[in-house]
CSV table of C-alpha atoms and ligand atoms in Angstrom, one decimal:
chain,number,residue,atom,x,y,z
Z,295,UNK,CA,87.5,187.8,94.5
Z,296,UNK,CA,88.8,187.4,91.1
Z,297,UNK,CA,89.7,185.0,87.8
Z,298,UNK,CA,89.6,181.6,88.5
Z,299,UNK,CA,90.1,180.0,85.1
Z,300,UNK,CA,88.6,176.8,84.2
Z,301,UNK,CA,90.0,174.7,81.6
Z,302,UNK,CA,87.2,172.2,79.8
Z,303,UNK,CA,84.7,174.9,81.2
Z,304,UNK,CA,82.3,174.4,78.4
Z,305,UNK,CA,82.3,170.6,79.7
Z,306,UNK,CA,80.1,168.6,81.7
Z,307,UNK,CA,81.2,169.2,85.4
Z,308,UNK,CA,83.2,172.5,84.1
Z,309,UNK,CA,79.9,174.5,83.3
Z,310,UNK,CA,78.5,173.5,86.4
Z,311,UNK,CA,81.6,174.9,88.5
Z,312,UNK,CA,81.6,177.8,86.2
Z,313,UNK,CA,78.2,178.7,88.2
Z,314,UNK,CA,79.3,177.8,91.4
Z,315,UNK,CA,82.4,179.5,91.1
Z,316,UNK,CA,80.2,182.6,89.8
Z,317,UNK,CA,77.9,182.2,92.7
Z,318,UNK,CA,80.4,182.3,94.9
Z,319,UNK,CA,81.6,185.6,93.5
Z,320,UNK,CA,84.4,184.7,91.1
Z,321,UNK,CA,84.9,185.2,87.8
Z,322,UNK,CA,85.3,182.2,85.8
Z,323,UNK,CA,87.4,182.5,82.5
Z,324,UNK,CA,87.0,179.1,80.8
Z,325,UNK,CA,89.3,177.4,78.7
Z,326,UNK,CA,88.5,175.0,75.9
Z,327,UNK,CA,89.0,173.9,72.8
Z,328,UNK,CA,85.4,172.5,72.4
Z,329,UNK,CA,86.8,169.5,71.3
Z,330,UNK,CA,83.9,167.2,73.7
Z,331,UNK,CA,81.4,170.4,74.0
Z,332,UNK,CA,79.4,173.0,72.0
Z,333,UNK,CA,80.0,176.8,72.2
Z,334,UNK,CA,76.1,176.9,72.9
Z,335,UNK,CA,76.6,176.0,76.6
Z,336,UNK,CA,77.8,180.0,76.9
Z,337,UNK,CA,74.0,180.4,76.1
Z,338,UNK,CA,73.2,178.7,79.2
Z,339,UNK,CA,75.9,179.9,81.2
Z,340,UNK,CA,75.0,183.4,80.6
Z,341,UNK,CA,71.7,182.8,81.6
Z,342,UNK,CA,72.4,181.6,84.8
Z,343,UNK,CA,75.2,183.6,86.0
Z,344,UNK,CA,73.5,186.9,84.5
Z,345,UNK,CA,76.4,187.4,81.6
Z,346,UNK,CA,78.2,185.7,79.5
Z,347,UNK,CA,81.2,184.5,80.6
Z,348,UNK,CA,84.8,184.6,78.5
Z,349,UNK,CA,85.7,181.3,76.3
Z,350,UNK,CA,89.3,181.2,75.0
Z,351,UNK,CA,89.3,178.5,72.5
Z,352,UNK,CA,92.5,177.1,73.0
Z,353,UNK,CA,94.2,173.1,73.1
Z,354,UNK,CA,96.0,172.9,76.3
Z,355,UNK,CA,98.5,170.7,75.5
Z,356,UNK,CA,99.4,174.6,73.9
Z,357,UNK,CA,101.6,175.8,76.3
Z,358,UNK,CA,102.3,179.3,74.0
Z,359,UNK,CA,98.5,179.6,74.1
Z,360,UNK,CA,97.9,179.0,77.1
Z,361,UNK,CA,100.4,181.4,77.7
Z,362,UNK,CA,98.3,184.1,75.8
Z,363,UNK,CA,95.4,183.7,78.0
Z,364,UNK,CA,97.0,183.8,81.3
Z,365,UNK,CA,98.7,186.8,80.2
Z,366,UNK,CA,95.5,188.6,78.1
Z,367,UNK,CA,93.6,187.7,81.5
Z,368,UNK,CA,95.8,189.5,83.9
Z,369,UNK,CA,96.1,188.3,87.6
Z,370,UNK,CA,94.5,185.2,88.3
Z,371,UNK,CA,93.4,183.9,91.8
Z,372,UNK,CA,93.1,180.1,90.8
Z,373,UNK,CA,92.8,177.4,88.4
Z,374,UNK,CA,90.9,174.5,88.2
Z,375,UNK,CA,91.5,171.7,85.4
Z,376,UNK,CA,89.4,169.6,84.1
Z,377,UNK,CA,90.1,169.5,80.2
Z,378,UNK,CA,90.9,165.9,79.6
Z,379,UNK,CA,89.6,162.6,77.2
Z,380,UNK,CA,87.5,160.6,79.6
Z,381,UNK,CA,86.1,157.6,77.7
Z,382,UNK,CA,87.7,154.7,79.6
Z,383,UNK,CA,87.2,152.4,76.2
Z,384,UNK,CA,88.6,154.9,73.8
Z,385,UNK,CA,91.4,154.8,76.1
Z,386,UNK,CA,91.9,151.2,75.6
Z,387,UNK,CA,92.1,151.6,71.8
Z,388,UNK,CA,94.3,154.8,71.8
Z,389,UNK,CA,96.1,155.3,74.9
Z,390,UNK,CA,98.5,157.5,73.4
Z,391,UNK,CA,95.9,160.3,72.4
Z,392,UNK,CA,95.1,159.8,76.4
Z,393,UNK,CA,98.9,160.0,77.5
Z,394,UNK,CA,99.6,162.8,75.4
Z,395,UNK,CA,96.0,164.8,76.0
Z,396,UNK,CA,95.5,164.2,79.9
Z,397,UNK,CA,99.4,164.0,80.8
Z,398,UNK,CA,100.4,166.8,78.3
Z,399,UNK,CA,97.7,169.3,79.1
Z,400,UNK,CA,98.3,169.6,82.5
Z,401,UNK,CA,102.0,169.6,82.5
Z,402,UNK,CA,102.0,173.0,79.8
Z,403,UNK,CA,99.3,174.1,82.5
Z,404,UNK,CA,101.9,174.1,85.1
Z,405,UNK,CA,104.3,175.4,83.4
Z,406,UNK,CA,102.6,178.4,82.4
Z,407,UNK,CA,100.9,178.9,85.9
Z,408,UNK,CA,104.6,179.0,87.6
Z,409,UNK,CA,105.6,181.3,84.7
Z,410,UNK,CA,102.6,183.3,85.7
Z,411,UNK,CA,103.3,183.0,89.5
Z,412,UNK,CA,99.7,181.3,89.9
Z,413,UNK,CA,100.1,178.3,92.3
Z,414,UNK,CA,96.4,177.4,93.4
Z,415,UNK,CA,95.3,174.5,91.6
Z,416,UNK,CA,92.5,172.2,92.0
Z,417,UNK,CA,92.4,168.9,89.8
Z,418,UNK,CA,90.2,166.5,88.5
Z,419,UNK,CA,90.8,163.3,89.4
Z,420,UNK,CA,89.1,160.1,89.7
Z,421,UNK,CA,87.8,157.2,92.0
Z,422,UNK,CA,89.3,155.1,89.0
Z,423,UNK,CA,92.8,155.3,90.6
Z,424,UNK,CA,91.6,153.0,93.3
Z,425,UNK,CA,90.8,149.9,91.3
Z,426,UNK,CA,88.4,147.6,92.9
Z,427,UNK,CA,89.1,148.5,96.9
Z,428,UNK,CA,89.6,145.5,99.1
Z,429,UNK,CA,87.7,148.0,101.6
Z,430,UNK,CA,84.5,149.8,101.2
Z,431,UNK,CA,83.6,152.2,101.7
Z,432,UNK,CA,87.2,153.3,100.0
Z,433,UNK,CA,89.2,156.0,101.9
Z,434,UNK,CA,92.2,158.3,100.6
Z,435,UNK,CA,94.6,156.4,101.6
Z,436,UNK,CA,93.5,153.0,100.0
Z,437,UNK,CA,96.6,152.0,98.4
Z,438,UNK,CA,96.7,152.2,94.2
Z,439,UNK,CA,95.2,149.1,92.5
Z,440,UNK,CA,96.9,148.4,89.0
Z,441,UNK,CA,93.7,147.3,87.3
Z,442,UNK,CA,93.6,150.6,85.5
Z,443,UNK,CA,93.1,151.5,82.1
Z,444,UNK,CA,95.1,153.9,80.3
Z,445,UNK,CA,92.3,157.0,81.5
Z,446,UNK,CA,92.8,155.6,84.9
Z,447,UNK,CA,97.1,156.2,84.4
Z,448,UNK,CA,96.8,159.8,83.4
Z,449,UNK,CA,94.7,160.6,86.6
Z,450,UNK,CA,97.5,158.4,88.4
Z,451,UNK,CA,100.3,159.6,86.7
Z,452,UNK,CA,98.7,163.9,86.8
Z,453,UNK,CA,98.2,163.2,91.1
Z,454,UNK,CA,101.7,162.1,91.1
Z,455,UNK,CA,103.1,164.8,89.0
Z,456,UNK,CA,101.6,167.1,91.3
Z,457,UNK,CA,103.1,165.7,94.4
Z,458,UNK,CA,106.4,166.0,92.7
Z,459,UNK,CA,105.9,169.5,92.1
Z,460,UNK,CA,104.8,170.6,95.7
Z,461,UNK,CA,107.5,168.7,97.0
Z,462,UNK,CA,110.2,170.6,94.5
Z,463,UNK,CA,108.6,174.2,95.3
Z,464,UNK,CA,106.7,175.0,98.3
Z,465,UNK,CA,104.8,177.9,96.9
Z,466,UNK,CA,102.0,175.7,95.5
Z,467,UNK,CA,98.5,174.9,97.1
Z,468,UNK,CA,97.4,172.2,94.8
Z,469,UNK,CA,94.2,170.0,95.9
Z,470,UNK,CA,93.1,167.0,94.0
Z,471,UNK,CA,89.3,166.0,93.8
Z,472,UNK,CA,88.5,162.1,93.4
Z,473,UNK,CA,85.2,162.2,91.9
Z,474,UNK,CA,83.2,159.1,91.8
Z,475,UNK,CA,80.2,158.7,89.2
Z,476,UNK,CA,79.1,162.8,88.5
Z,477,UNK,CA,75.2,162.2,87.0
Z,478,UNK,CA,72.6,164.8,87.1
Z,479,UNK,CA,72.4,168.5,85.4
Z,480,UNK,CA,71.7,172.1,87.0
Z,481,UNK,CA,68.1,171.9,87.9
Z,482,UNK,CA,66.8,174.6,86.2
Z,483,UNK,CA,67.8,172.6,82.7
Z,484,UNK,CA,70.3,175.1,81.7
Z,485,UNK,CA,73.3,173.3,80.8
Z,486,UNK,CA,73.6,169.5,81.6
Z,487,UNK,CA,76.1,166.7,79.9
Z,488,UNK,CA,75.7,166.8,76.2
Z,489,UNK,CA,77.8,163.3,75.0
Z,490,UNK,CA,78.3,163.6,71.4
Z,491,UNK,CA,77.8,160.2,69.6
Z,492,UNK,CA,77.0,157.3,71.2
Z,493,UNK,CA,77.3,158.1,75.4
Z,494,UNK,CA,79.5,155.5,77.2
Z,495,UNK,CA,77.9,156.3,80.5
Z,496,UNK,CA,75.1,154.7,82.0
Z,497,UNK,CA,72.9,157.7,82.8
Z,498,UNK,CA,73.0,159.6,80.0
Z,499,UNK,CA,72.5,156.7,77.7
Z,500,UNK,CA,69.1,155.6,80.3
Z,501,UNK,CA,68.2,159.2,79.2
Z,502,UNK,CA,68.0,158.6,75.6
Z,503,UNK,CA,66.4,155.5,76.1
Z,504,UNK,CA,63.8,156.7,77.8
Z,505,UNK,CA,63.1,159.6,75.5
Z,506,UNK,CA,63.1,157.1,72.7
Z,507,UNK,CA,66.3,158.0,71.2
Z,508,UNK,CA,67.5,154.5,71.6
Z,509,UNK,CA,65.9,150.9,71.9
Z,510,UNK,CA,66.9,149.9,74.6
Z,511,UNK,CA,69.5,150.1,77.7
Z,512,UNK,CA,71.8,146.6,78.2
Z,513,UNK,CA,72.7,145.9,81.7
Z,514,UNK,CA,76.2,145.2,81.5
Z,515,UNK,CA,76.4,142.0,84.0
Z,516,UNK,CA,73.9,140.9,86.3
Z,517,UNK,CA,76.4,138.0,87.9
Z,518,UNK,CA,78.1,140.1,90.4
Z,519,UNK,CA,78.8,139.3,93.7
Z,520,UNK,CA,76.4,142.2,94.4
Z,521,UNK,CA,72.9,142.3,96.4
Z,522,UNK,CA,71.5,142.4,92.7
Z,523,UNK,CA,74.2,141.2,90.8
Z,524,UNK,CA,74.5,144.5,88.9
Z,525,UNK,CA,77.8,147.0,89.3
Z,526,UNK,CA,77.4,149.1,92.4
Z,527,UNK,CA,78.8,152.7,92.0
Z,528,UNK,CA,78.9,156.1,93.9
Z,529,UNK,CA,76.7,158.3,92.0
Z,530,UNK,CA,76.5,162.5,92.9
Z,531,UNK,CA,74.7,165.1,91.5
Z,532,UNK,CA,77.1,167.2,89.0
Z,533,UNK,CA,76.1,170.4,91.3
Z,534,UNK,CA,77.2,169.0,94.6
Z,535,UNK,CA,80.2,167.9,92.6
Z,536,UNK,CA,81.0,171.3,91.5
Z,537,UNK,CA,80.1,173.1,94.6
Z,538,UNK,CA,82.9,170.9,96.3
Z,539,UNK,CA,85.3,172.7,93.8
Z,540,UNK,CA,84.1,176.1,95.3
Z,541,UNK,CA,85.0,174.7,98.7
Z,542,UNK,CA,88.6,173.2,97.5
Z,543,UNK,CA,89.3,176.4,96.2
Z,544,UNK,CA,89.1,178.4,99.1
Z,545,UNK,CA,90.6,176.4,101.0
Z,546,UNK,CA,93.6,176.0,99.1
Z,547,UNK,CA,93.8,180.0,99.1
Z,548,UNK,CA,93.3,180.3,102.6
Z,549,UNK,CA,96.8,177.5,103.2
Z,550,UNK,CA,99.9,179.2,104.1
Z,551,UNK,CA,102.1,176.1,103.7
Z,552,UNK,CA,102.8,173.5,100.5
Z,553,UNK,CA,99.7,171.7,100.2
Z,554,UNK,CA,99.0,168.6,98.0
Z,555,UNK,CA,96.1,167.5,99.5
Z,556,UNK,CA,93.5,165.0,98.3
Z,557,UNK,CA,89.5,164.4,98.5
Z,558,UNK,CA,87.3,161.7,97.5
Z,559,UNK,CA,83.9,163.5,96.5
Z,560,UNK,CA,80.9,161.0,96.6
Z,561,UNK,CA,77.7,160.3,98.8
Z,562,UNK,CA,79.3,157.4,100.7
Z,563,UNK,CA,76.4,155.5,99.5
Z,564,UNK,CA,76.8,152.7,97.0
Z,565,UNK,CA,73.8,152.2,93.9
Z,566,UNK,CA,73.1,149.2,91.8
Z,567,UNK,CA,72.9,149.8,87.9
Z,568,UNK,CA,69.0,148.2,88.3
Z,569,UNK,CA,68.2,150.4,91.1
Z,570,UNK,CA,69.4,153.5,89.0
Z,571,UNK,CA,67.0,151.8,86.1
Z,572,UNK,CA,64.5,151.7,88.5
Z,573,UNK,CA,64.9,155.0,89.8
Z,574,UNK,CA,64.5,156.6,86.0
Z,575,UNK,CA,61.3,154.5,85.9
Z,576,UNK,CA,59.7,156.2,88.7
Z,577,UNK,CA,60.8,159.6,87.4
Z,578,UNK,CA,59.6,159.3,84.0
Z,579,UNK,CA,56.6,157.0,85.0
Z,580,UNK,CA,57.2,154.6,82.5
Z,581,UNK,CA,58.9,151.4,82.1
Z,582,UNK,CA,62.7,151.5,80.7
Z,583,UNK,CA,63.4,148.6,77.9
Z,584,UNK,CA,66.2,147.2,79.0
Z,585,UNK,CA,68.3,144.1,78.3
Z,586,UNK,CA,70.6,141.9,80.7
Z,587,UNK,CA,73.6,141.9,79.0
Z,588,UNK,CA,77.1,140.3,79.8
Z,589,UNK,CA,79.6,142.0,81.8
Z,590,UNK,CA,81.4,145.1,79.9
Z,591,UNK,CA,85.1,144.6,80.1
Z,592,UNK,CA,87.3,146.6,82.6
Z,593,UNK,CA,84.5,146.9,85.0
Z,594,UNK,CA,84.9,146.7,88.6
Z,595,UNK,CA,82.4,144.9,90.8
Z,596,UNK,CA,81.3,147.8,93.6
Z,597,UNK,CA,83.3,151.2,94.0
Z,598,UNK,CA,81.7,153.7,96.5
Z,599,UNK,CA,83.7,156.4,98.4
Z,600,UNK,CA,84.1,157.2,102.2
Z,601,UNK,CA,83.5,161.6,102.0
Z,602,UNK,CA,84.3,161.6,105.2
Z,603,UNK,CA,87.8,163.9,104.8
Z,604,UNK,CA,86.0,166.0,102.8
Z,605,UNK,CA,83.2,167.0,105.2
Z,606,UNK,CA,85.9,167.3,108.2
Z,607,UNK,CA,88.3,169.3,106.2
Z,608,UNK,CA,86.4,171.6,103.1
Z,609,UNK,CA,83.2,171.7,105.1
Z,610,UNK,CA,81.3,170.1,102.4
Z,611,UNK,CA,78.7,167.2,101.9
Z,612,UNK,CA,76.6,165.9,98.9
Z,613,UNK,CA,73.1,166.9,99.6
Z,614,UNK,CA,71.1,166.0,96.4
Z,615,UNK,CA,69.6,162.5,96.4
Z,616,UNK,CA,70.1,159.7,93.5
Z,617,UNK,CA,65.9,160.7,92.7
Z,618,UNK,CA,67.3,164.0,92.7
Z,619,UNK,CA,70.0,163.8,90.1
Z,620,UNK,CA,67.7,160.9,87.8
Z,621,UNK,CA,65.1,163.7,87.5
Z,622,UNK,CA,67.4,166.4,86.6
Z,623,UNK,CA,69.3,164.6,83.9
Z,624,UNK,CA,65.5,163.4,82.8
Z,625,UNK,CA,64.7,167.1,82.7
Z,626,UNK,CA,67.5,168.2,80.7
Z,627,UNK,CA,67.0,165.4,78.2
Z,628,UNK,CA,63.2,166.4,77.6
Z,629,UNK,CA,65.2,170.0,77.3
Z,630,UNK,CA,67.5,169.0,74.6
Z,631,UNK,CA,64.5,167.3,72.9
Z,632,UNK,CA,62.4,170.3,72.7
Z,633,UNK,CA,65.6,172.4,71.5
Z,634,UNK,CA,66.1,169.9,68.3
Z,635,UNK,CA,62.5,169.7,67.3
Z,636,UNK,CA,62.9,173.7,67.7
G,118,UD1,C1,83.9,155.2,84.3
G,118,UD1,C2,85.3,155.3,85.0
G,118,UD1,C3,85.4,156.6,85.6
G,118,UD1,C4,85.2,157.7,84.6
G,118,UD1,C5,83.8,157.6,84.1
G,118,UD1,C6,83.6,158.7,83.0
G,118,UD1,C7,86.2,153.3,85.9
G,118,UD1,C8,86.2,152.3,87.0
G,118,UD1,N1,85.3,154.3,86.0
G,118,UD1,O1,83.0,155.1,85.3
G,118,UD1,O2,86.7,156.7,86.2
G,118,UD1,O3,85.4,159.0,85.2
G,118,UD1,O4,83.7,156.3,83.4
G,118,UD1,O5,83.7,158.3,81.7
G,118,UD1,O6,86.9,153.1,84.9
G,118,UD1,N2,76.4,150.4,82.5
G,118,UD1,C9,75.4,149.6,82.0
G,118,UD1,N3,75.0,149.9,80.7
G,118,UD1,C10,75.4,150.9,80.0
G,118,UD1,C11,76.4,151.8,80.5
G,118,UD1,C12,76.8,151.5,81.8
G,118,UD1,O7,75.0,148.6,82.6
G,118,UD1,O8,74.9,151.1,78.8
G,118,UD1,C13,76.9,150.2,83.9
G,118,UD1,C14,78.3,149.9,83.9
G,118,UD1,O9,78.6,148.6,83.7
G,118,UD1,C15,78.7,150.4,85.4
G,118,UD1,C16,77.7,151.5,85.6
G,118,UD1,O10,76.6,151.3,84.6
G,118,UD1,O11,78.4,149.4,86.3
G,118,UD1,C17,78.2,152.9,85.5
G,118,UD1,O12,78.9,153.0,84.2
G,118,UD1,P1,79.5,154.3,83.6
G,118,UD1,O13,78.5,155.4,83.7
G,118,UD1,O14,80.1,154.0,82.3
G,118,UD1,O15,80.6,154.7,84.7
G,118,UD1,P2,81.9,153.9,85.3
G,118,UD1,O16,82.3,152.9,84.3
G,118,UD1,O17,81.6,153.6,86.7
């Protein structure tokens, strides 16, 4: 097996495929401009895949340096894409940094994989491109809800680019991945999320607040026509996550036909934001200070995914538990903590 190049590979679910991907006997070249990540995840990486593995610091909205790469890399087997913005808020304020980021990146991408021959894509997308289902759990084929903000158009807008494209050249195998909410980090503490500033998401900011980094988590709505009243999401451990990318992969390589085929990647199981809070209380031992807050704008109700296709078709399951995931992200926090009073 050979070079399977990640783009946003120093990134949260990136670094985590990287060792999959290595596990699984491929190479992984990543991409990145370290824009949302720190050079030191290669520490960590190198540690658990047993060398270090290549960074080319490049935008990829680049298209002559992504160029550079493909061609300083030689023949490629794959690529799988996840370098994009991702704060849904941020994408509110500035949606052309996210038009021009998401969308651009992964049309120079494509054009430099057909100039390179190197038609096996997998792509990052998101259970934010189905809105609030009127069915759940939601299947592939829920129709598109319009409820989305600009973040949720770019994953839209990059599956629907890639339909075109398989439709206009039947060499590609492309595969998109609908991933609902990735929490957790690589057991062994290695590499995990590292949000810079202020983290949007609900785990890693839990995290913080429970190592005393912050005062206290807010409950964003408790009003919901929920069994608690709180937001009910899919949450999956990163590495069951990335393990579905290995799986994607080689089954894209192993089609002999145009394939533009798409998986949701959850548990099937829904969680409410208290029972997540409750679940880092049990891990820690301690009580979380927390707040209930109003509702957080954009927010929809309950989302969790049917993973169904993606069992019956890639062969692959989420296995890792919500306790699971809570006390990985709660060792890598105690991790980082130790690292900065180091
Ligand atoms: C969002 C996007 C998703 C994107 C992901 C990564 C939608 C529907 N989902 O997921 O596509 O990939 O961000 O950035 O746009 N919460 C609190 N307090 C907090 C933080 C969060 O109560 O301080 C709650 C939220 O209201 C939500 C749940 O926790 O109910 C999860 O929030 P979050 O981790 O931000 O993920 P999503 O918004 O589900």
């Amino acid at each position: 097996m050979g070079k399977v190049i990640v783009t946003g590979g120093a990134g949260y679910i990136g670094s985590h495929t990287a060792v999959e991907l290595a596990a699984a006997g491929h190479v992984p070249v990543l991409v990145d401009d370290l824009r949302n990540s720190e050079a030191a995840v290669l520490d960590g990486l190198a540690k658990l895949i047993g060398r270090r593995p290549v960074l080319h610091r490049v935008d990829c909205t680049d298209r002559h340096a992504l160029d550079a790469v493909f061609r300083a890399e030689g023949p490629v087997d794959g690529v799988v894409h996840f370098a994009a913005d991702k704060a849904v808020g941020e994408s509110v304020q500035d949606p052309l940094k996210y038009y021009a980021n998401n969308v651009g990146s992964l049309v120079a991408l494509l054009q430099v994989m057909r100039d390179h021959a190197v038609r096996t894509l997998v792509f990052s997308s998101s259970c934010t491109v189905y809105g609030q289902p009127d069915r759940l759990p939601v299947g592939e084929d829920a129709p598109d809800h319009n409820a989305l903000s600009p973040y949720g158009a770019t994953k839209v807008m990059g599956e629907r680019i890639l339909r075109d494209l398989v439709a206009s050249d039947p060499g590609w195998r492309v595969v998109l991945l609908r991933y609902f909410n990735p929490i957790g980090a690589h057991p062994s503490a290695g590499i995990g999320e590292l949000p810079l500033g202020v983290p949007n998401n609900l785990v890693p900011f839990a995290t913080q607040v429970a190592a005393g980094l912050r005062d206290r988590l807010v409950i964003h709505g408790t009003d919901y026509p929920t069994p608690d009243g709180s937001c009910v999401r899919d949450y999956i451990h990163v590495v069951d996550l990335a393990q579905a990318h290995v799986k994607a992969l080689a089954w894209a390589e192993a089609r002999t036909e145009a394939t533009c085929e798409v998986f949701n990647l959850g548990t099937g199981r829904g969680s409410s934001v208290l029972e997540v809070v409750r679940g880092l209380e049990a891990v820690t031992g301690r009580p979380l200070p927390h707040l209930l807050g109003p509702r957080r704008a954009g927010d929809v109700p309950e989302v969790f995914g049917d993973p169904r296709k993606a069992g019956a078709v890639l062969g692959w399951k989420a296995s890792r538990t919500l306790h699971d995931a809570l006390a990985d992200a709660w060792r890598w926090q105690q991790t980082l903590a130790d690292r900065d009073r180091g």
